């Protein structure tokens, strides 16, 4: 069992997420922009809930339940 998994957007698949859930693994990955929720969050970010992380970049955190797996997302733009 891997406790922490980091990968690019190709790792973010329903099948992989189910494995992470079963194995109780923590993961960090880029959510593909083909995921409707990710696209909506990026282009309709609640600006009043964002924080500047460095000059020119803002971020906010939210939750998602994609593929039946509860997740915490950090959206950076």
PDB file of C-alpha atoms in Angstrom:
ATOM      1  CA  UNK A   1       0.000   0.000   0.000  1.00  0.00           C
ATOM      2  CA  UNK A   2       1.242   3.461  -0.917  1.00  0.00           C
ATOM      3  CA  UNK A   3       0.372   6.130   1.621  1.00  0.00           C
ATOM      4  CA  UNK A   4       1.012   9.183  -0.579  1.00  0.00           C
ATOM      5  CA  UNK A   5       0.691   9.322  -4.347  1.00  0.00           C
ATOM      6  CA  UNK A   6       1.595  12.281  -6.580  1.00  0.00           C
ATOM      7  CA  UNK A   7       0.968  12.333 -10.310  1.00  0.00           C
ATOM      8  CA  UNK A   8      -0.081  14.358 -13.305  1.00  0.00           C
ATOM      9  CA  UNK A   9      -3.612  14.544 -14.675  1.00  0.00           C
ATOM     10  CA  UNK A  10      -3.395  11.088 -16.286  1.00  0.00           C
ATOM     11  CA  UNK A  11      -3.546   9.658 -12.757  1.00  0.00           C
ATOM     12  CA  UNK A  12      -6.952  11.259 -12.151  1.00  0.00           C
ATOM     13  CA  UNK A  13      -9.297   8.532 -13.395  1.00  0.00           C
ATOM     14  CA  UNK A  14     -12.398   7.056 -11.760  1.00  0.00           C
ATOM     15  CA  UNK A  15     -10.663   3.656 -11.529  1.00  0.00           C
ATOM     16  CA  UNK A  16      -7.550   5.091  -9.864  1.00  0.00           C
ATOM     17  CA  UNK A  17      -9.644   7.149  -7.445  1.00  0.00           C
ATOM     18  CA  UNK A  18     -11.530   4.024  -6.389  1.00  0.00           C
ATOM     19  CA  UNK A  19      -8.236   2.232  -5.690  1.00  0.00           C
ATOM     20  CA  UNK A  20      -7.019   5.185  -3.610  1.00  0.00           C
ATOM     21  CA  UNK A  21     -10.278   5.121  -1.661  1.00  0.00           C
ATOM     22  CA  UNK A  22     -10.075   1.371  -0.978  1.00  0.00           C
ATOM     23  CA  UNK A  23      -6.395   1.564  -0.010  1.00  0.00           C
ATOM     24  CA  UNK A  24      -6.986   4.783   1.972  1.00  0.00           C
ATOM     25  CA  UNK A  25      -4.134   6.451   0.095  1.00  0.00           C
ATOM     26  CA  UNK A  26      -3.665  10.204   0.014  1.00  0.00           C
ATOM     27  CA  UNK A  27      -3.050  11.666  -3.422  1.00  0.00           C
ATOM     28  CA  UNK A  28      -2.164  14.954  -5.092  1.00  0.00           C
ATOM     29  CA  UNK A  29      -2.745  15.433  -8.780  1.00  0.00           C
ATOM     30  CA  UNK A  30      -3.794  17.962 -11.382  1.00  0.00           C
ATOM     31  CA  UNK A  31      -7.490  17.552 -12.186  1.00  0.00           C
ATOM     32  CA  UNK A  32      -7.986  17.400 -15.977  1.00  0.00           C
ATOM     33  CA  UNK A  33      -9.870  20.332 -17.470  1.00  0.00           C
ATOM     34  CA  UNK A  34     -12.200  17.815 -19.140  1.00  0.00           C
ATOM     35  CA  UNK A  35     -13.803  17.464 -15.707  1.00  0.00           C
ATOM     36  CA  UNK A  36     -16.720  19.915 -15.823  1.00  0.00           C
ATOM     37  CA  UNK A  37     -16.466  20.858 -12.140  1.00  0.00           C
ATOM     38  CA  UNK A  38     -12.778  21.771 -12.472  1.00  0.00           C
ATOM     39  CA  UNK A  39     -13.437  23.960 -15.490  1.00  0.00           C
ATOM     40  CA  UNK A  40     -16.341  25.722 -13.762  1.00  0.00           C
ATOM     41  CA  UNK A  41     -14.320  26.375 -10.611  1.00  0.00           C
ATOM     42  CA  UNK A  42     -11.423  27.805 -12.569  1.00  0.00           C
ATOM     43  CA  UNK A  43     -13.510  30.164 -14.686  1.00  0.00           C
ATOM     44  CA  UNK A  44     -16.097  31.062 -12.051  1.00  0.00           C
ATOM     45  CA  UNK A  45     -13.823  31.304  -9.015  1.00  0.00           C
ATOM     46  CA  UNK A  46     -15.415  33.001  -5.990  1.00  0.00           C
ATOM     47  CA  UNK A  47     -12.868  35.842  -5.927  1.00  0.00           C
ATOM     48  CA  UNK A  48     -13.871  36.926  -2.419  1.00  0.00           C
ATOM     49  CA  UNK A  49     -12.851  33.473  -1.143  1.00  0.00           C
ATOM     50  CA  UNK A  50      -9.435  33.494  -2.809  1.00  0.00           C
ATOM     51  CA  UNK A  51      -6.078  34.441  -1.339  1.00  0.00           C
ATOM     52  CA  UNK A  52      -3.016  35.727  -3.146  1.00  0.00           C
ATOM     53  CA  UNK A  53      -0.295  33.090  -2.826  1.00  0.00           C
ATOM     54  CA  UNK A  54       2.387  34.945  -4.812  1.00  0.00           C
ATOM     55  CA  UNK A  55       2.211  37.951  -7.080  1.00  0.00           C
ATOM     56  CA  UNK A  56      -0.117  37.172  -9.965  1.00  0.00           C
ATOM     57  CA  UNK A  57      -1.530  33.928  -8.511  1.00  0.00           C
ATOM     58  CA  UNK A  58      -4.569  33.339  -6.334  1.00  0.00           C
ATOM     59  CA  UNK A  59      -5.967  30.175  -4.765  1.00  0.00           C
ATOM     60  CA  UNK A  60      -8.912  28.846  -2.830  1.00  0.00           C
ATOM     61  CA  UNK A  61      -9.886  25.511  -1.366  1.00  0.00           C
ATOM     62  CA  UNK A  62     -13.082  23.576  -1.892  1.00  0.00           C
ATOM     63  CA  UNK A  63     -14.405  20.030  -1.755  1.00  0.00           C
ATOM     64  CA  UNK A  64     -15.564  17.636  -4.448  1.00  0.00           C
ATOM     65  CA  UNK A  65     -17.036  14.166  -4.693  1.00  0.00           C
ATOM     66  CA  UNK A  66     -15.893  12.918  -8.086  1.00  0.00           C
ATOM     67  CA  UNK A  67     -16.243   9.212  -8.924  1.00  0.00           C
ATOM     68  CA  UNK A  68     -17.757   8.654  -5.484  1.00  0.00           C
ATOM     69  CA  UNK A  69     -14.581   9.753  -3.705  1.00  0.00           C
ATOM     70  CA  UNK A  70     -14.677  12.714  -1.295  1.00  0.00           C
ATOM     71  CA  UNK A  71     -11.796  15.088  -2.066  1.00  0.00           C
ATOM     72  CA  UNK A  72     -10.290  18.385  -0.995  1.00  0.00           C
ATOM     73  CA  UNK A  73      -9.286  20.558  -3.924  1.00  0.00           C
ATOM     74  CA  UNK A  74      -6.977  23.562  -4.030  1.00  0.00           C
ATOM     75  CA  UNK A  75      -7.712  25.690  -7.088  1.00  0.00           C
ATOM     76  CA  UNK A  76      -4.800  27.879  -8.213  1.00  0.00           C
ATOM     77  CA  UNK A  77      -5.128  30.465 -10.958  1.00  0.00           C
TER      78      UNK A  77
END
